XYZ file of C-alpha atoms in Angstrom:
754
model
C 161.497 -234.039 190.917
C 157.730 -234.223 190.601
C 156.218 -237.127 192.529
C 153.886 -239.622 190.842
C 150.354 -239.684 192.209
C 148.986 -243.086 193.285
C 145.558 -243.790 194.797
C 147.190 -245.291 197.900
C 149.512 -242.329 198.514
C 153.033 -241.371 197.559
C 155.518 -244.139 198.351
C 158.297 -241.778 199.480
C 155.918 -239.925 201.797
C 154.815 -243.211 203.364
C 158.412 -244.214 204.037
C 159.113 -240.799 205.554
C 156.031 -240.968 207.766
C 157.184 -244.340 209.058
C 160.482 -242.817 210.165
C 158.921 -239.796 211.815
C 155.497 -240.820 213.055
C 155.882 -244.618 213.365
C 152.397 -245.122 211.984
C 151.305 -248.679 212.827
C 149.757 -249.365 209.431
C 152.468 -247.859 207.242
C 154.280 -251.177 206.793
C 151.041 -252.841 205.749
C 150.340 -250.045 203.271
C 153.853 -250.295 201.860
C 153.766 -254.068 201.381
C 151.689 -253.970 198.183
C 151.748 -250.329 197.198
C 150.321 -249.827 193.713
C 153.683 -248.574 192.470
C 155.210 -251.923 193.468
C 152.454 -253.975 191.862
C 153.007 -252.179 188.567
C 156.634 -253.356 188.674
C 155.937 -257.004 189.472
C 157.937 -259.394 187.319
C 159.047 -263.002 187.401
C 162.040 -263.443 189.686
C 162.448 -267.189 190.104
C 161.153 -270.435 188.618
C 161.312 -273.046 191.359
C 161.700 -276.619 190.091
C 161.157 -279.748 192.128
C 157.832 -281.363 191.197
C 156.985 -283.778 188.391
C 153.308 -282.884 188.047
C 150.780 -280.076 188.283
C 151.263 -278.011 191.443
C 147.754 -277.815 192.898
C 148.432 -276.196 196.274
C 150.861 -273.690 197.773
C 150.852 -272.050 201.212
C 153.172 -269.922 203.359
C 154.071 -270.512 206.977
C 153.138 -267.779 209.454
C 156.597 -266.187 209.396
C 156.882 -266.199 205.624
C 160.188 -268.074 205.764
C 158.873 -271.295 204.188
C 156.566 -272.228 201.337
C 154.858 -275.614 201.087
C 153.506 -277.123 197.858
C 151.487 -280.191 196.901
C 151.355 -281.777 193.463
C 149.932 -284.448 191.201
C 153.186 -286.331 191.806
C 151.845 -286.962 195.375
C 154.837 -285.188 196.900
C 154.966 -282.340 199.410
C 157.844 -279.919 198.874
C 159.172 -277.430 201.422
C 160.919 -274.350 199.986
C 163.084 -271.647 201.528
C 161.877 -268.119 200.882
C 165.329 -266.613 201.435
C 167.119 -268.435 198.625
C 164.100 -269.940 196.774
C 165.630 -273.415 197.136
C 164.034 -276.775 197.801
C 164.648 -277.901 201.387
C 162.671 -281.152 201.584
C 160.693 -283.334 199.187
C 158.399 -285.773 200.974
C 156.895 -288.904 199.420
C 153.502 -288.730 201.132
C 152.100 -292.123 200.261
C 148.966 -290.598 198.716
C 147.707 -292.628 195.764
C 146.170 -289.648 193.936
C 146.696 -285.937 193.337
C 147.363 -283.725 196.332
C 144.846 -280.866 196.221
C 145.640 -279.069 199.484
C 148.440 -278.744 202.008
C 149.115 -276.531 205.026
C 151.556 -275.815 207.814
C 149.946 -276.568 211.186
C 150.150 -273.363 213.314
C 152.194 -273.084 216.505
C 154.252 -276.206 215.813
C 157.504 -274.458 214.830
C 156.604 -275.471 211.262
C 157.311 -279.101 212.122
C 153.823 -280.416 211.344
C 152.326 -280.267 207.851
C 149.065 -281.730 206.588
C 147.866 -282.768 203.136
C 144.574 -283.779 201.499
C 144.250 -285.624 198.208
C 142.070 -287.244 195.602
C 142.442 -290.605 197.340
C 140.068 -289.233 200.045
C 142.807 -289.227 202.683
C 144.148 -286.548 205.034
C 147.735 -287.151 206.171
C 149.787 -285.448 208.892
C 153.588 -285.402 208.743
C 156.282 -284.375 211.226
C 159.002 -282.948 209.012
C 161.352 -282.392 211.961
C 162.364 -286.008 211.321
C 163.946 -284.774 208.095
C 166.383 -282.416 209.795
C 169.952 -283.158 208.779
C 168.865 -285.147 205.744
C 169.421 -284.103 202.155
C 166.614 -282.621 200.083
C 166.155 -285.675 197.865
C 162.810 -287.453 197.863
C 162.211 -289.080 201.220
C 159.385 -291.460 202.082
C 158.024 -290.310 205.414
C 155.518 -292.257 207.467
C 152.506 -290.114 208.408
C 152.145 -289.113 212.048
C 148.397 -289.405 211.576
C 146.235 -290.861 208.810
C 142.530 -290.044 208.340
C 140.481 -292.074 205.876
C 137.095 -290.752 206.911
C 136.010 -289.108 203.656
C 134.450 -291.028 200.794
C 135.279 -288.546 198.003
C 138.178 -286.277 197.075
C 139.496 -283.901 199.751
C 139.667 -280.486 198.087
C 140.583 -278.059 200.870
C 142.102 -277.900 204.346
C 141.676 -275.172 206.951
C 143.652 -274.392 210.095
C 143.032 -271.984 212.967
C 145.674 -269.448 213.929
C 147.043 -270.379 217.346
C 145.596 -273.907 217.323
C 148.205 -276.674 216.834
C 145.838 -279.554 217.526
C 143.042 -279.431 214.950
C 142.695 -279.302 211.181
C 139.484 -279.218 209.135
C 138.973 -280.888 205.769
C 136.309 -280.214 203.124
C 135.453 -282.967 200.681
C 133.308 -283.584 197.642
C 131.397 -286.097 199.760
C 129.534 -283.093 201.229
C 131.099 -283.067 204.687
C 133.521 -280.910 206.645
C 135.401 -283.035 209.167
C 137.329 -281.994 212.253
C 140.532 -283.929 212.897
C 141.928 -283.594 216.420
C 145.494 -284.844 216.637
C 145.142 -285.391 220.392
C 142.398 -287.994 220.019
C 143.724 -290.514 217.536
C 146.516 -291.051 215.086
C 144.310 -292.839 212.613
C 140.668 -292.878 211.605
C 138.604 -294.963 211.202
C 139.836 -297.384 213.853
C 140.804 -300.881 212.766
C 137.755 -302.925 211.909
C 135.485 -299.907 211.465
C 134.163 -298.167 208.361
C 134.520 -294.486 207.558
C 130.769 -294.156 208.090
C 131.351 -294.631 211.815
C 133.933 -291.853 212.270
C 132.421 -289.304 214.651
C 134.265 -286.258 213.328
C 131.663 -284.723 210.993
C 131.435 -281.032 211.863
C 129.204 -280.067 208.940
C 127.024 -282.452 206.954
C 125.841 -280.922 203.663
C 125.024 -284.115 201.787
C 121.490 -282.761 201.493
C 122.568 -279.128 201.367
C 122.836 -278.051 197.711
C 120.244 -275.699 196.185
C 119.396 -275.261 192.512
C 118.109 -271.766 193.195
C 117.510 -269.438 196.104
C 113.815 -270.288 196.372
C 114.448 -274.039 196.455
C 114.904 -276.026 199.604
C 118.272 -277.830 199.849
C 118.120 -281.435 198.635
C 121.144 -282.565 196.641
C 124.636 -283.252 197.949
C 126.816 -280.143 198.133
C 130.181 -281.360 196.834
C 132.508 -279.055 198.745
C 135.332 -277.442 196.793
C 136.667 -274.917 199.298
C 136.569 -273.774 202.921
C 138.229 -271.109 205.046
C 138.380 -270.066 208.699
C 138.423 -266.375 209.595
C 141.745 -265.209 211.024
C 140.020 -262.549 213.149
C 136.954 -264.576 214.212
C 138.120 -268.215 214.162
C 134.680 -269.532 215.100
C 133.491 -268.550 211.628
C 133.709 -271.143 208.867
C 133.122 -270.328 205.183
C 132.369 -273.108 202.679
C 131.605 -273.279 198.963
C 130.886 -276.092 196.567
C 128.714 -277.429 193.799
C 126.029 -274.728 193.832
C 126.019 -270.938 193.551
C 125.882 -270.163 197.275
C 128.753 -269.743 199.720
C 127.746 -270.354 203.328
C 129.043 -268.866 206.556
C 128.710 -270.962 209.724
C 129.408 -270.247 213.378
C 131.194 -273.335 214.687
C 129.938 -272.588 218.193
C 126.346 -272.998 216.996
C 126.812 -276.263 215.083
C 125.590 -279.597 216.478
C 128.089 -281.897 218.224
C 130.428 -283.936 216.054
C 128.658 -286.896 214.524
C 129.135 -289.774 212.118
C 127.738 -289.877 208.611
C 125.738 -293.074 209.005
C 122.567 -291.030 208.572
C 122.021 -288.041 206.306
C 121.252 -285.032 208.439
C 119.280 -281.928 207.595
C 121.816 -279.151 206.958
C 122.198 -276.838 209.963
C 121.222 -273.173 209.555
C 124.031 -270.916 208.426
C 124.782 -267.370 209.532
C 124.805 -265.988 205.994
C 124.455 -267.035 202.386
C 126.556 -265.238 199.765
C 125.663 -265.039 196.080
C 125.368 -262.305 193.437
C 121.671 -261.688 192.874
C 121.813 -262.408 189.158
C 123.243 -265.889 189.861
C 120.811 -266.844 192.614
C 118.132 -268.142 190.244
C 120.423 -269.946 187.814
C 119.240 -273.549 187.887
C 122.232 -274.893 185.994
C 124.201 -277.744 187.511
C 127.417 -276.445 185.960
C 127.460 -273.239 188.041
C 129.571 -273.793 191.140
C 132.227 -272.251 193.330
C 135.898 -273.181 193.048
C 137.253 -271.041 195.891
C 136.035 -269.006 198.876
C 138.152 -266.990 201.287
C 137.987 -264.346 204.018
C 139.721 -260.986 203.739
C 142.647 -260.416 206.149
C 140.417 -258.388 208.509
C 137.550 -260.856 208.228
C 135.076 -258.201 207.087
C 134.740 -259.395 203.480
C 134.654 -262.625 201.494
C 135.803 -263.425 197.982
C 134.000 -265.946 195.763
C 135.384 -267.467 192.570
C 132.913 -269.247 190.261
C 133.497 -271.793 187.548
C 132.386 -270.300 184.231
C 131.895 -266.954 185.929
C 133.759 -264.023 187.471
C 135.161 -263.275 190.923
C 132.856 -261.441 193.346
C 133.387 -259.492 196.575
C 130.843 -259.419 199.428
C 130.558 -257.936 202.912
C 130.304 -260.405 205.780
C 127.496 -258.417 207.438
C 128.195 -259.027 211.117
C 125.487 -256.680 212.387
C 122.725 -258.188 210.274
C 121.899 -254.784 208.778
C 123.701 -255.068 205.441
C 122.329 -252.812 202.740
C 123.284 -255.433 200.149
C 121.031 -258.265 201.337
C 118.077 -259.729 199.428
C 115.616 -262.622 199.425
C 114.074 -264.670 196.621
C 111.158 -262.217 196.474
C 113.545 -259.351 195.677
C 115.039 -261.001 192.579
C 112.139 -260.389 190.134
C 111.592 -256.881 191.497
C 114.804 -255.638 189.897
C 113.186 -256.178 186.481
C 109.901 -254.424 187.254
C 108.917 -250.783 186.961
C 109.736 -248.881 190.158
C 111.507 -251.803 191.875
C 111.912 -251.786 195.629
C 115.374 -252.484 196.991
C 116.858 -252.813 200.409
C 119.772 -250.643 199.350
C 119.951 -247.283 201.037
C 119.743 -244.152 198.947
C 122.936 -242.595 197.735
C 124.245 -240.291 200.460
C 124.435 -236.590 199.874
C 127.863 -235.104 199.174
C 129.919 -234.602 202.299
C 130.378 -230.978 203.165
C 133.847 -229.512 203.040
C 134.641 -226.983 205.725
C 135.293 -223.578 204.216
C 138.193 -222.945 206.590
C 139.947 -226.200 205.607
C 141.752 -224.974 202.513
C 143.856 -228.091 201.719
C 140.824 -230.344 202.012
C 138.745 -228.014 199.841
C 141.464 -227.934 197.179
C 141.682 -231.725 197.193
C 137.916 -231.980 196.855
C 137.857 -229.627 193.866
C 140.782 -231.427 192.249
C 139.089 -234.776 192.721
C 135.812 -233.428 191.328
C 137.609 -232.008 188.287
C 139.322 -235.336 187.638
C 136.010 -237.193 187.909
C 134.375 -234.863 185.402
C 137.196 -235.508 182.935
C 136.818 -239.252 183.416
C 133.066 -239.038 182.815
C 133.700 -237.029 179.652
C 136.158 -239.692 178.491
C 133.584 -242.427 179.165
C 130.889 -240.487 177.290
C 133.227 -240.104 174.321
C 133.952 -243.842 174.356
C 130.205 -244.496 174.306
C 129.565 -242.109 171.421
C 132.417 -243.506 169.333
C 131.772 -247.134 170.287
C 135.472 -247.681 171.005
C 137.598 -248.120 174.129
C 134.566 -249.550 175.918
C 136.745 -251.381 178.442
C 138.606 -248.249 179.491
C 135.425 -246.197 179.464
C 133.956 -248.611 182.001
C 137.188 -248.519 184.013
C 136.945 -244.714 184.105
C 133.386 -244.948 185.443
C 134.530 -247.458 188.058
C 137.102 -244.973 189.315
C 134.520 -242.177 189.507
C 131.877 -244.244 191.282
C 134.031 -246.359 193.602
C 137.383 -244.598 193.868
C 138.764 -243.025 197.011
C 137.929 -239.432 197.768
C 135.042 -237.139 198.704
C 131.516 -237.713 197.425
C 131.192 -236.554 193.815
C 127.576 -235.354 194.012
C 124.303 -236.918 192.947
C 124.100 -235.306 189.509
C 127.520 -236.533 188.406
C 126.897 -239.939 189.980
C 123.620 -240.302 188.088
C 125.252 -239.356 184.804
C 128.118 -241.766 185.368
C 125.775 -244.651 186.275
C 123.809 -244.172 183.062
C 126.956 -243.967 180.936
C 128.399 -247.094 182.512
C 125.133 -248.957 181.961
C 125.192 -248.008 178.280
C 128.851 -249.026 177.941
C 128.159 -252.396 179.550
C 125.235 -253.025 177.222
C 127.379 -252.196 174.228
C 130.353 -254.303 175.389
C 128.211 -257.407 176.067
C 130.695 -259.417 178.079
C 129.379 -262.178 180.336
C 126.763 -260.762 182.735
C 127.464 -257.169 181.680
C 123.729 -256.889 181.113
C 123.041 -257.676 184.776
C 125.560 -255.079 185.908
C 123.817 -252.563 183.627
C 120.496 -253.372 185.302
C 122.070 -252.615 188.675
C 123.291 -249.250 187.428
C 119.897 -248.374 185.960
C 118.164 -249.174 189.244
C 120.681 -247.083 191.193
C 120.180 -244.212 188.762
C 116.423 -244.428 189.314
C 116.973 -244.131 193.059
C 118.661 -240.785 192.390
C 116.195 -239.586 189.764
C 112.903 -241.468 189.545
C 112.082 -239.755 186.230
C 115.404 -240.447 184.543
C 114.871 -241.033 180.825
C 118.288 -242.653 180.369
C 117.749 -245.061 183.263
C 114.440 -246.269 181.800
C 115.760 -246.401 178.249
C 118.887 -248.412 179.080
C 116.869 -250.673 181.356
C 114.623 -251.444 178.408
C 117.631 -252.293 176.276
C 119.036 -254.547 179.021
C 115.797 -256.475 179.363
C 115.649 -256.811 175.597
C 119.096 -258.431 175.630
C 117.842 -260.880 178.228
C 114.879 -261.766 176.032
C 112.355 -260.356 178.517
C 110.327 -258.533 175.896
C 107.247 -257.743 177.935
C 109.206 -256.135 180.755
C 111.371 -254.316 178.207
C 108.252 -252.863 176.586
C 107.082 -251.434 179.915
C 110.365 -249.592 180.412
C 110.521 -248.455 176.784
C 107.013 -247.000 176.991
C 107.917 -245.295 180.280
C 111.006 -243.766 178.624
C 108.928 -242.670 175.647
C 106.403 -241.018 177.963
C 109.226 -239.137 179.701
C 110.596 -237.908 176.357
C 107.868 -238.105 173.678
C 110.030 -236.322 171.117
C 112.939 -238.746 171.479
C 113.148 -240.832 168.321
C 115.306 -243.537 169.939
C 112.623 -244.294 172.524
C 109.911 -244.442 169.864
C 112.038 -246.776 167.775
C 112.682 -248.964 170.832
C 108.951 -249.305 171.502
C 108.305 -250.259 167.870
C 111.153 -252.769 167.823
C 109.950 -254.524 170.977
C 106.352 -254.690 169.745
C 107.583 -256.242 166.508
C 109.524 -258.819 168.511
C 106.500 -259.677 170.613
C 104.346 -260.066 167.514
C 106.945 -262.291 165.839
C 107.275 -264.404 168.977
C 103.521 -264.846 169.192
C 103.347 -265.855 165.552
C 106.174 -268.356 166.020
C 104.421 -269.813 169.043
C 101.206 -270.271 167.110
C 103.089 -271.914 164.284
C 104.752 -274.380 166.627
C 101.449 -275.199 168.290
C 100.018 -276.173 164.894
C 102.955 -278.313 163.863
C 102.955 -282.064 164.186
C 104.691 -282.931 167.469
C 105.095 -286.614 166.696
C 108.590 -286.334 165.330
C 111.398 -288.752 165.943
C 113.183 -286.048 167.936
C 114.128 -287.354 171.339
C 111.875 -285.850 173.972
C 113.412 -283.156 176.102
C 114.353 -284.293 179.568
C 115.543 -287.705 178.337
C 119.162 -288.784 178.328
C 120.792 -288.585 174.880
C 123.780 -290.543 173.710
C 127.101 -288.883 173.038
C 126.766 -289.622 169.312
C 123.391 -287.854 169.286
C 125.117 -284.782 170.640
C 128.274 -284.828 168.549
C 126.626 -285.482 165.196
C 123.301 -283.666 165.535
C 123.443 -280.872 162.974
C 121.345 -278.515 165.065
C 124.030 -278.319 167.747
C 126.397 -276.178 165.751
C 128.851 -274.040 167.639
C 128.159 -270.309 167.929
C 129.616 -268.005 165.344
C 132.403 -265.578 166.082
C 130.080 -262.619 165.704
C 127.414 -263.628 168.193
C 129.493 -265.174 170.988
C 128.390 -262.385 173.301
C 124.797 -262.106 172.101
C 123.222 -264.713 174.371
C 123.458 -265.201 178.100
C 123.675 -268.822 179.278
C 120.522 -268.410 181.325
C 118.476 -267.458 178.260
C 118.892 -270.623 176.223
C 115.631 -272.341 175.446
C 117.433 -275.660 175.726
C 120.259 -276.254 178.155
C 122.700 -279.094 178.567
C 124.083 -280.393 181.811
C 127.512 -281.977 181.464
C 129.241 -283.736 184.308
C 132.525 -285.554 183.969
C 133.315 -287.231 187.228
C 136.560 -288.995 187.988
C 136.955 -291.449 190.780
C 140.254 -292.879 191.864
C 140.174 -296.559 192.669
C 139.703 -296.715 196.387
C 137.061 -293.971 196.552
C 134.233 -296.473 196.583
C 136.096 -299.572 197.645
C 139.632 -299.959 198.872
C 140.067 -303.432 197.470
C 140.380 -302.141 193.919
C 143.625 -301.547 192.088
C 145.375 -298.346 193.195
C 145.947 -295.270 191.054
C 143.502 -296.198 188.304
C 141.385 -293.389 186.938
C 137.744 -294.193 186.408
C 135.348 -291.727 184.868
C 131.771 -291.237 183.839
C 130.356 -288.682 181.435
C 126.740 -287.660 181.899
C 124.945 -285.506 179.344
C 121.400 -284.355 179.983
C 119.334 -282.000 177.866
C 116.297 -280.258 179.231
C 114.236 -277.156 178.773
C 113.988 -274.479 181.384
C 110.399 -275.312 182.205
C 111.477 -278.873 182.998
C 113.680 -277.525 185.738
C 110.768 -275.829 187.375
C 108.989 -279.169 187.511
C 112.021 -281.183 188.518
C 111.927 -282.563 192.013
C 114.469 -284.874 193.542
C 114.116 -286.438 196.938
C 117.075 -286.850 199.264
C 117.442 -290.524 198.360
C 117.847 -289.613 194.677
C 114.441 -290.727 193.400
C 112.779 -288.757 190.626
C 109.169 -288.250 189.743
C 106.173 -286.261 190.748
C 106.439 -284.865 194.237
C 104.578 -286.540 197.000
C 102.251 -284.679 199.278
C 104.877 -284.691 201.997
C 107.495 -283.133 199.728
C 104.962 -280.572 198.544
C 104.296 -279.692 202.151
C 108.051 -279.451 202.742
C 108.464 -277.006 199.855
C 105.504 -274.900 200.911
C 106.789 -274.608 204.468
C 110.376 -273.849 203.457
C 111.409 -270.288 204.249
C 113.973 -268.834 201.794
C 117.068 -267.373 203.372
C 118.443 -263.868 203.259
C 121.478 -263.656 200.979
C 124.324 -261.145 200.867
C 124.698 -259.602 197.410
C 127.906 -258.640 195.633
C 129.508 -255.242 196.063
C 132.230 -255.628 193.421
C 132.963 -257.784 190.391
C 136.395 -258.610 188.964
C 136.510 -259.277 185.230
C 139.220 -260.409 182.833
C 140.260 -263.940 183.713
C 138.711 -267.259 182.665
C 137.771 -269.994 185.136
C 136.352 -272.958 183.246
C 138.964 -275.692 182.914
C 139.837 -276.502 186.535
C 137.858 -276.676 189.759
C 140.715 -275.689 192.088
C 141.281 -272.171 190.785
C 141.827 -269.660 193.582
C 140.971 -266.011 194.042
C 143.011 -264.336 196.774
C 143.342 -261.113 198.685
C 146.836 -259.662 198.356
C 148.699 -258.080 201.254
C 147.963 -257.587 204.926
C 145.315 -255.001 204.129
C 143.771 -256.979 201.294
C 143.518 -253.923 199.052
C 144.063 -255.984 195.917
C 142.512 -259.148 194.510
C 144.234 -261.741 192.320
C 143.158 -264.829 190.406
C 144.652 -267.357 188.049
C 143.200 -268.023 184.618
C 142.791 -270.747 182.011
C 144.912 -268.790 179.530
C 148.075 -269.222 181.604
C 147.942 -265.684 182.990
C 147.072 -264.297 186.390
C 145.335 -261.008 187.053
C 145.438 -258.356 189.776
C 142.572 -255.914 190.402
C 142.122 -252.995 192.735
C 139.581 -254.256 195.270
C 137.746 -250.979 195.795
C 137.031 -250.158 192.157
C 137.416 -253.527 190.418
C 139.895 -251.962 187.975
C 142.390 -254.341 186.374
C 145.884 -253.074 187.157
C 148.191 -255.982 186.285
C 148.248 -259.026 184.022
C 151.122 -261.500 184.061
C 151.934 -264.696 182.143
C 152.403 -267.357 184.819
C 151.994 -270.789 183.207
C 152.131 -272.587 179.882
C 148.524 -273.704 180.361
C 146.560 -272.683 183.503
C 147.364 -270.722 186.669
C 145.426 -272.162 189.618
C 147.087 -270.860 192.792
C 148.063 -267.317 193.800
C 149.455 -266.794 197.315
C 150.924 -263.540 198.618
C 153.802 -263.505 201.106
C 152.597 -262.602 204.636
C 154.772 -259.471 204.895
C 156.863 -258.850 201.767
C 155.864 -257.766 198.288
C 156.345 -261.254 196.883
C 153.724 -263.507 195.308
C 153.949 -267.228 194.526
C 151.883 -268.810 191.737
C 151.439 -272.335 190.417
C 149.286 -274.282 187.999
C 149.473 -276.988 185.372
C 153.235 -276.545 185.006
C 155.383 -278.559 187.399
C 157.059 -275.397 188.685
C 156.333 -272.593 191.143
C 156.911 -268.992 190.081
C 157.988 -266.229 192.462
C 157.100 -262.636 191.541
C 158.708 -259.508 193.012
C 158.693 -255.777 192.055
C 162.002 -255.556 190.219
C 160.897 -254.466 186.720
C 162.703 -251.382 185.466
C 159.539 -249.570 184.394
C 155.927 -249.799 185.629
C 153.519 -251.584 183.326
C 150.110 -253.214 183.165
C 151.587 -256.354 181.622
C 154.297 -258.667 182.898
C 157.906 -257.630 183.153
C 157.575 -253.883 182.826
C 158.053 -253.905 179.070
C 158.071 -250.419 177.595
C 155.889 -250.873 174.568
C 152.284 -251.015 173.304
C 150.428 -253.063 175.892
C 146.786 -251.970 175.663
C 146.030 -254.176 172.679
C 147.643 -257.191 174.354
C 145.547 -256.744 177.498
C 142.288 -256.292 175.619
C 142.969 -259.219 173.298
C 143.678 -261.521 176.240
C 140.576 -260.418 178.143
C 138.298 -260.680 175.115
C 139.561 -264.190 174.408
C 138.772 -265.134 177.999
C 135.279 -263.700 177.642
C 134.712 -265.867 174.584
C 135.651 -268.911 176.601
C 133.309 -267.925 179.430
C 130.396 -267.260 177.109
C 130.908 -270.363 175.012
C 128.032 -272.764 175.622
C 128.425 -276.468 176.334
C 127.590 -277.530 172.795
C 130.482 -275.454 171.491
C 132.805 -277.097 174.004
C 131.853 -280.512 172.632
C 132.976 -279.476 169.147
C 136.268 -277.994 170.315
C 139.531 -279.948 169.992
C 139.924 -279.535 173.750
C 136.950 -281.827 174.361
C 138.441 -284.716 172.400
C 141.938 -284.291 173.845
C 140.485 -283.801 177.320
C 140.405 -287.486 178.211
C 144.029 -288.000 177.222
C 145.050 -284.999 179.328
C 143.104 -286.350 182.297
C 145.539 -289.211 182.848
C 148.609 -287.165 183.860
C 146.576 -284.390 185.452
C 143.156 -284.973 187.000
C 142.311 -281.485 188.217
C 140.132 -280.557 185.219
C 136.405 -280.125 185.607
C 133.961 -279.546 182.768
């Protein structure tokens, strides 16, 4: 029987090699083989909570699964029979957002963090011999040091004594079980607790060029399993930060706001580094299993992969000065040139045959992508074909084919117009120019990309360059004329506005507007179905900041009534030029900058940032701020994320190709956690259940369950709907039914974040 070809090798051959050669990595390669992922299907629905399940985690052996929920309970599940072993009443007065097994404690110690600002440690060995009904268990340790919600916990492999907590109060705290069973001590305030490892209350940045000033409300943290001194954090701005715990100052209290310590690396896709929008933030950050890569999940954005850059010589690094250069003629990058094709030894016949077969396949894929571009159909799969050619495994395809594929992918991205496709097209055009500095297609598509971004002057420069390279090309001539017409119209509109009477009753930009002003102002109509993809968020002349902030009674004062939700809704409209003038001191005052703050800004040296190397597209992350993106398997060859549409998605890490989409929740999937050794994946979300997924479907499929039927349309429809949600601006959200029902939904489940 003919064997099926998979990018990660033939499954039967891998099993045979394990029997004969005992290859050390065969088991890891078999755990999440692509043939198994294509057969993933729902095996078990595990019931035991009465609220949203916000956190799930495996123990080191993979024999137990722990979960935390809005019902303030911790549940312990058996992996062998998928049954509930223990249900612990934790005593938390608000949603549990994170929970972990403490390493090297025989799975007897578990820890939880919640919206009531508390971190609690439990010894579940006291439950042995008791039935699995709900049991109120006194905490072995109780830490009330944080002043805002605790969103993530981190543990170190091999360390049974310490746990780290990241909170929206802007601090990472280190809790040592050997020092005290409670904190703060009786009669003391949480401001006096000397367990602050990282103080980022003045650490958030609006853009790469800005100095950090605002509080960085931390949403996620992780400790590297291979280099446990490395700590990764992410929060309320666009930048993930990597710290070396050995280089941080001694533990301190938070009585005084400290200047944020220098980090080892910043991580942020270049096109997001200058977004000055308060709504852009990270919901999850994590290390790869080998510690060489990090994964970043953004609210209102996609999932991005970056290298950790241990040697300091990453080819994907940039500074604030590099950002505008990508839009200029003949930009200068720190990326190395595309390597020449690797030579294949003439006496190595099998390798030469494989190289020729791979090259032939790539040419067919490029032809398919070119056809999709010409016909204007199957744009998604045309881009996926280019991804396989450019990033797939195998020998180098050659500069000529690479250049052609980069240009085709850029054109497909510009035609598809999903969120930030235009920025990915700019990357491809710049890479194509590195191969061929006189590439007509690279200049032409770059002009079109800049036109989509509304950068007409820069677009004209590229269009004229393309026209000079191909004077007889009618498309280039038409592009030049179109851009000149746009510039003339814009200049005329500007002159008209300058002559108009500015003394209207319109509320001045930069001032706070009431909710009724927003909801009933006719100008704020929602975008039409046709142009949902026409405008990037960063190009709006007027932007709105929306912040709905919940605080559980006890966050600010512990004398208040417990379990009462309090909220505030802040709406602020401003123009982009206001942001450039905006200056906020560390104590929260606003106004014109003082001479000292001006000196501070002038002396501030922007950091070097690690850029993305892959993007994962298809899901939607808008509704919740606890949505995870995870590496799957011991090798981390696949990436998964939940979505606001109740599905969860799996991509091939190397190419970014979507290979599986599964329906995992009635509303939103937030958590995706792979078993340490087996091909089994647990998911949870707004439902009060946990789903277990294993490869038992009868036939392979891209959609859930292995159904043998038309699936392409279902996948594309789901992804396009998610793109509409991502691209929908804040005004449109205000008009949606979700906005008005949002406050009612907040009472039973407080993990939403607009």
